[in-house]
Amino acid sequence: MLLALAALAHAGPPPGVDLDDLDRWETLAGRALDGPAGCWDLEGDVALRQTGFAAPSLFRRADRAESTFGGTFHGRLDGGRWTSFEYTLARTSGSEDSTELEAPLWPMVGRIDPSVPHRIVPDEEAPSSSLRVEGGSGEGMNLLRHTLDLIDPATSTATAEWRDSEASVRVLQDVPVDDAANADVLAVSTRFPGGGDQATDVDVVFPRRMRGGTRLLRVTVYDAQFHLRAQRVGERVLPAKESVSLGLSVLGFTIGYEQALTYRRATPCAPAEPPGP
């Protein structure tokens, strides 16, 4: 029995799992952000937390405010591209007098045109009505890939390793944030259960501090992180939860932002009705 347990503890990857084929693993890791193949109507819950801090100066005292918001979302993801995405938000804590950061929700899964996300605001005169955006003006973008494009790394490193404790392949990628010899790196970890082709976990951790902007307007980003969790449903892997968090400092103001989307329902799109006579 002890020998059997020891063998299981050091089982290694299943036959046919080639950890040295890094091009394949990097390609599969990139697909993890596309979402499920085909057309899906997705809905779930939204949670936001916004924190603001103003440092003291000659003209103001230090000030700190925090607000949380909750709501729901629903949208259509067709071939990895969001053609609609609507959401509601209501303040769940914090002062009604505090300023609300108007930042549109961009899902981490799939590509989305910036014009597609739309917040539904109740109309007291017509509570049953809502605005709707069907599709965008371009091909769409992916939030994480767009961030990587802004960094524009010249080189990156990747390794693939089997972890017995997870019975999974982990693809670990380090992306330098600039071209300096000792540049900080953005760390990406993607998990493939059983060494299969479909990832269920993506974790992206940015350097502790990143500076950018112009000489007159310096911007510092703190502790940025992206996390994606998916779940296997039959032969498909569907998104389950995603989160983005970061801190932003500019002109003496510091803003903390946390966004989480929890997917509650995924339904294949209904087939289009045939045209009438």
Short mmCIF file of C-alpha atoms in Angstrom, two decimals:
data_model
loop_
_atom_site.label_atom_id
_atom_site.label_comp_id
_atom_site.label_asym_id
_atom_site.label_seq_id
_atom_site.Cartn_x
_atom_site.Cartn_y
_atom_site.Cartn_z
CA MET A 1 0.00 0.00 0.00
CA LEU A 2 2.77 2.45 0.88
CA LEU A 3 4.51 1.69 -2.41
CA ALA A 4 1.26 2.36 -4.30
CA LEU A 5 0.78 5.70 -2.54
CA ALA A 6 4.36 6.68 -3.28
CA ALA A 7 3.85 5.86 -6.95
CA LEU A 8 0.72 8.01 -7.08
CA ALA A 9 2.52 10.88 -5.37
CA HIS A 10 5.11 10.91 -8.16
CA ALA A 11 2.88 9.88 -11.03
CA GLY A 12 4.20 12.43 -13.52
CA PRO A 13 2.34 13.63 -16.62
CA PRO A 14 0.08 11.23 -18.55
CA PRO A 15 1.45 9.59 -21.69
CA GLY A 16 1.53 11.94 -24.66
CA VAL A 17 1.92 15.16 -22.60
CA ASP A 18 5.05 16.84 -24.00
CA LEU A 19 6.23 19.54 -21.60
CA ASP A 20 8.99 20.58 -24.00
CA ASP A 21 6.55 21.69 -26.73
CA LEU A 22 6.41 25.26 -25.42
CA ASP A 23 5.00 26.74 -28.63
CA ARG A 24 1.93 24.54 -28.25
CA TRP A 25 1.47 25.33 -24.56
CA GLU A 26 1.82 29.08 -25.13
CA THR A 27 -0.76 28.91 -27.92
CA LEU A 28 -3.17 27.00 -25.70
CA ALA A 29 -2.58 29.47 -22.85
CA GLY A 30 -3.59 32.31 -25.17
CA ARG A 31 -6.82 30.49 -26.09
CA ALA A 32 -7.83 30.38 -22.43
CA LEU A 33 -8.91 34.00 -22.75
CA ASP A 34 -11.17 33.36 -25.76
CA GLY A 35 -13.99 31.71 -23.86
CA PRO A 36 -16.00 28.70 -25.08
CA ALA A 37 -16.38 27.96 -28.77
CA GLY A 38 -19.72 28.74 -30.38
CA CYS A 39 -22.37 31.21 -29.30
CA TRP A 40 -23.43 31.58 -25.65
CA ASP A 41 -25.80 33.76 -23.66
CA LEU A 42 -24.07 34.41 -20.33
CA GLU A 43 -25.35 36.04 -17.17
CA GLY A 44 -24.23 36.49 -13.59
CA ASP A 45 -23.34 38.88 -10.79
CA VAL A 46 -21.16 41.99 -10.63
CA ALA A 47 -19.23 43.21 -7.58
CA LEU A 48 -17.17 46.42 -7.50
CA ARG A 49 -15.13 48.10 -4.80
CA GLN A 50 -13.75 51.62 -5.23
CA THR A 51 -11.42 53.30 -2.75
CA GLY A 52 -10.14 56.87 -3.04
CA PHE A 53 -7.45 58.62 -1.02
CA ALA A 54 -6.30 62.24 -1.35
CA ALA A 55 -2.99 63.15 0.31
CA PRO A 56 -2.95 66.30 2.46
CA SER A 57 -1.65 69.54 0.93
CA LEU A 58 -1.63 73.26 1.68
CA PHE A 59 -5.18 73.51 0.34
CA ARG A 60 -6.86 70.31 1.59
CA ARG A 61 -6.85 67.78 4.35
CA ALA A 62 -6.28 64.09 3.79
CA ASP A 63 -9.46 62.35 2.68
CA ARG A 64 -10.39 58.69 2.20
CA ALA A 65 -13.61 57.18 0.90
CA GLU A 66 -14.69 53.66 0.01
CA SER A 67 -17.78 52.41 -1.78
CA THR A 68 -18.98 49.01 -2.91
CA PHE A 69 -21.48 48.20 -5.64
CA GLY A 70 -23.40 45.10 -6.63
CA GLY A 71 -25.44 44.18 -9.65
CA THR A 72 -25.99 41.71 -12.46
CA PHE A 73 -24.89 41.34 -16.06
CA HIS A 74 -26.01 39.50 -19.16
CA GLY A 75 -24.53 39.37 -22.62
CA ARG A 76 -23.82 37.28 -25.69
CA LEU A 77 -20.39 35.81 -26.48
CA ASP A 78 -20.30 34.64 -30.09
CA GLY A 79 -17.13 33.02 -31.40
CA GLY A 80 -15.07 34.66 -28.66
CA ARG A 81 -16.51 38.15 -29.27
CA TRP A 82 -19.10 39.91 -27.11
CA THR A 83 -21.91 41.25 -29.30
CA SER A 84 -23.86 42.59 -26.29
CA PHE A 85 -23.05 43.19 -22.64
CA GLU A 86 -25.42 44.95 -20.23
CA TYR A 87 -25.07 45.38 -16.50
CA THR A 88 -26.70 47.02 -13.51
CA LEU A 89 -25.02 48.52 -10.44
CA ALA A 90 -26.36 49.72 -7.10
CA ARG A 91 -24.35 51.07 -4.19
CA THR A 92 -24.21 48.59 -1.31
CA SER A 93 -21.97 50.55 1.06
CA GLY A 94 -20.38 53.98 1.29
CA SER A 95 -21.74 57.50 1.30
CA GLU A 96 -24.19 58.49 -1.39
CA ASP A 97 -22.30 61.78 -1.59
CA SER A 98 -19.01 60.11 -2.54
CA THR A 99 -17.92 60.26 -6.14
CA GLU A 100 -18.56 57.15 -8.20
CA LEU A 101 -15.84 56.21 -10.66
CA GLU A 102 -17.55 55.76 -14.00
CA ALA A 103 -15.47 52.91 -15.43
CA PRO A 104 -17.21 50.60 -17.92
CA LEU A 105 -17.01 46.88 -17.22
CA TRP A 106 -14.79 44.98 -19.61
CA PRO A 107 -14.92 41.20 -19.22
CA MET A 108 -11.61 39.38 -19.06
CA VAL A 109 -12.99 36.56 -21.21
CA GLY A 110 -13.36 37.13 -24.95
CA ARG A 111 -12.97 40.25 -27.09
CA ILE A 112 -15.22 43.26 -26.71
CA ASP A 113 -15.55 46.56 -28.52
CA PRO A 114 -15.34 49.47 -26.04
CA SER A 115 -18.73 50.69 -27.23
CA VAL A 116 -20.53 47.45 -26.31
CA PRO A 117 -20.58 47.45 -22.45
CA HIS A 118 -23.64 49.37 -21.33
CA ARG A 119 -24.88 50.11 -17.84
CA ILE A 120 -28.65 49.97 -17.45
CA VAL A 121 -29.90 52.88 -15.36
CA PRO A 122 -33.55 52.59 -14.21
CA ASP A 123 -35.86 55.24 -15.62
CA GLU A 124 -38.42 56.26 -13.00
CA GLU A 125 -40.85 57.38 -15.69
CA ALA A 126 -40.56 54.14 -17.63
CA PRO A 127 -39.21 51.43 -15.31
CA SER A 128 -39.71 48.66 -17.83
CA SER A 129 -37.51 50.30 -20.46
CA SER A 130 -33.74 50.02 -20.85
CA LEU A 131 -31.14 51.01 -23.37
CA ARG A 132 -29.38 48.27 -25.31
CA VAL A 133 -26.30 48.06 -27.50
CA GLU A 134 -26.14 45.26 -30.04
CA GLY A 135 -22.58 44.92 -31.27
CA GLY A 136 -19.76 47.42 -31.53
CA SER A 137 -17.97 49.40 -34.17
CA GLY A 138 -14.86 47.23 -34.49
CA GLU A 139 -13.41 43.76 -34.04
CA GLY A 140 -13.14 44.13 -30.29
CA MET A 141 -10.28 43.77 -27.85
CA ASN A 142 -9.36 41.56 -24.92
CA LEU A 143 -8.62 43.36 -21.66
CA LEU A 144 -5.51 41.38 -20.74
CA ARG A 145 -4.14 41.17 -24.28
CA HIS A 146 -4.68 44.93 -24.65
CA THR A 147 -2.65 45.47 -21.47
CA LEU A 148 0.15 43.29 -22.84
CA ASP A 149 0.07 45.24 -26.11
CA LEU A 150 0.56 48.46 -24.14
CA ILE A 151 3.62 46.93 -22.48
CA ASP A 152 4.78 45.65 -25.90
CA PRO A 153 7.41 43.20 -24.60
CA ALA A 154 10.35 42.49 -26.88
CA THR A 155 11.01 39.13 -25.24
CA SER A 156 9.38 36.77 -22.76
CA THR A 157 10.18 33.41 -21.20
CA ALA A 158 7.95 30.39 -20.67
CA THR A 159 8.17 26.99 -19.00
CA ALA A 160 5.72 24.11 -18.70
CA GLU A 161 5.76 21.82 -15.67
CA TRP A 162 3.67 18.94 -14.37
CA ARG A 163 2.35 19.29 -10.81
CA ASP A 164 1.31 16.06 -9.16
CA SER A 165 -0.55 17.93 -6.39
CA GLU A 166 -2.91 19.44 -8.99
CA ALA A 167 -2.73 16.63 -11.57
CA SER A 168 -2.20 19.46 -14.02
CA VAL A 169 0.24 21.13 -16.35
CA ARG A 170 1.18 24.66 -15.30
CA VAL A 171 2.44 27.03 -18.00
CA LEU A 172 4.48 29.83 -16.42
CA GLN A 173 5.26 32.93 -18.49
CA ASP A 174 7.37 35.93 -17.45
CA VAL A 175 6.81 39.09 -19.49
CA PRO A 176 9.23 42.01 -18.93
CA VAL A 177 7.46 45.35 -18.55
CA ASP A 178 10.25 47.18 -20.43
CA ASP A 179 13.48 46.47 -22.30
CA ALA A 180 15.86 47.13 -19.38
CA ALA A 181 18.24 44.31 -18.48
CA ASN A 182 16.83 44.02 -14.96
CA ALA A 183 13.21 44.84 -15.83
CA ASP A 184 10.39 43.76 -13.56
CA VAL A 185 8.22 41.02 -15.01
CA LEU A 186 4.53 40.34 -15.30
CA ALA A 187 3.93 36.73 -14.21
CA VAL A 188 1.28 34.63 -15.98
CA SER A 189 0.29 31.16 -14.73
CA THR A 190 -2.14 28.97 -16.71
CA ARG A 191 -3.40 25.59 -15.48
CA PHE A 192 -4.39 22.66 -17.70
CA PRO A 193 -6.07 19.86 -15.67
CA GLY A 194 -4.83 16.42 -16.67
CA GLY A 195 -2.52 17.98 -19.24
CA GLY A 196 -5.48 18.51 -21.60
CA ASP A 197 -5.98 21.24 -24.18
CA GLN A 198 -8.39 23.42 -22.16
CA ALA A 199 -7.25 25.67 -19.34
CA THR A 200 -9.38 26.32 -16.26
CA ASP A 201 -7.19 28.80 -14.34
CA VAL A 202 -5.36 31.93 -15.43
CA ASP A 203 -3.53 34.15 -12.91
CA VAL A 204 -1.67 37.32 -13.88
CA VAL A 205 0.34 39.26 -11.32
CA PHE A 206 1.94 42.56 -12.27
CA PRO A 207 5.02 44.04 -10.59
CA ARG A 208 4.44 45.68 -7.22
CA ARG A 209 4.71 49.10 -8.83
CA MET A 210 4.66 50.31 -12.44
CA ARG A 211 5.23 53.89 -13.52
CA GLY A 212 4.14 55.51 -16.76
CA GLY A 213 2.62 58.62 -18.27
CA THR A 214 4.30 61.79 -19.45
CA ARG A 215 6.85 64.03 -17.78
CA LEU A 216 4.10 66.39 -16.63
CA LEU A 217 1.56 63.72 -15.71
CA ARG A 218 3.14 60.73 -14.00
CA VAL A 219 0.93 57.73 -13.28
CA THR A 220 1.77 54.85 -10.95
CA VAL A 221 -0.08 51.52 -10.98
CA TYR A 222 0.11 49.36 -7.84
CA ASP A 223 -0.52 45.65 -7.27
CA ALA A 224 -2.45 44.97 -10.49
CA GLN A 225 -3.80 41.42 -10.78
CA PHE A 226 -6.05 39.46 -13.15
CA HIS A 227 -7.62 36.11 -12.20
CA LEU A 228 -9.84 33.80 -14.25
CA ARG A 229 -11.51 30.58 -13.15
CA ALA A 230 -13.44 28.27 -15.46
CA GLN A 231 -15.29 25.00 -14.91
CA ARG A 232 -15.69 21.91 -17.02
CA VAL A 233 -19.27 21.14 -18.07
CA GLY A 234 -19.28 17.95 -20.09
CA GLU A 235 -16.78 18.41 -22.90
CA ARG A 236 -16.79 22.20 -22.58
CA VAL A 237 -14.99 24.63 -20.31
CA LEU A 238 -17.16 27.61 -19.35
CA PRO A 239 -16.15 30.76 -17.42
CA ALA A 240 -17.00 30.67 -13.70
CA LYS A 241 -15.41 33.76 -12.14
CA GLU A 242 -13.01 36.52 -13.11
CA SER A 243 -11.53 39.42 -11.18
CA VAL A 244 -9.37 42.48 -11.79
CA SER A 245 -7.81 44.64 -9.08
CA LEU A 246 -5.33 47.52 -9.11
CA GLY A 247 -4.34 50.77 -7.48
CA LEU A 248 -3.74 53.97 -9.45
CA SER A 249 -1.93 57.08 -8.24
CA VAL A 250 -1.92 60.39 -10.12
CA LEU A 251 -1.67 64.07 -9.07
CA GLY A 252 -1.73 63.23 -5.36
CA PHE A 253 -4.83 61.05 -5.63
CA THR A 254 -4.80 57.27 -5.17
CA ILE A 255 -7.67 55.12 -6.44
CA GLY A 256 -8.20 51.44 -5.67
CA TYR A 257 -10.42 49.45 -8.04
CA GLU A 258 -11.63 45.84 -7.74
CA GLN A 259 -14.00 44.23 -10.23
CA ALA A 260 -15.42 40.70 -10.06
CA LEU A 261 -17.79 38.91 -12.43
CA THR A 262 -19.36 35.63 -11.29
CA TYR A 263 -20.96 33.62 -14.09
CA ARG A 264 -24.22 31.99 -12.95
CA ARG A 265 -25.78 30.74 -16.17
CA ALA A 266 -24.55 29.80 -19.64
CA THR A 267 -27.06 28.95 -22.36
CA PRO A 268 -26.29 28.10 -26.00
CA CYS A 269 -27.71 30.77 -28.27
CA ALA A 270 -31.08 29.95 -29.75
CA PRO A 271 -30.90 29.22 -33.49
CA ALA A 272 -31.92 32.10 -35.69
CA GLU A 273 -35.50 31.97 -36.91
CA PRO A 274 -35.86 31.39 -40.65
CA PRO A 275 -36.96 34.42 -42.65
CA GLY A 276 -40.67 34.78 -43.24
CA PRO A 277 -42.34 34.19 -46.57
#
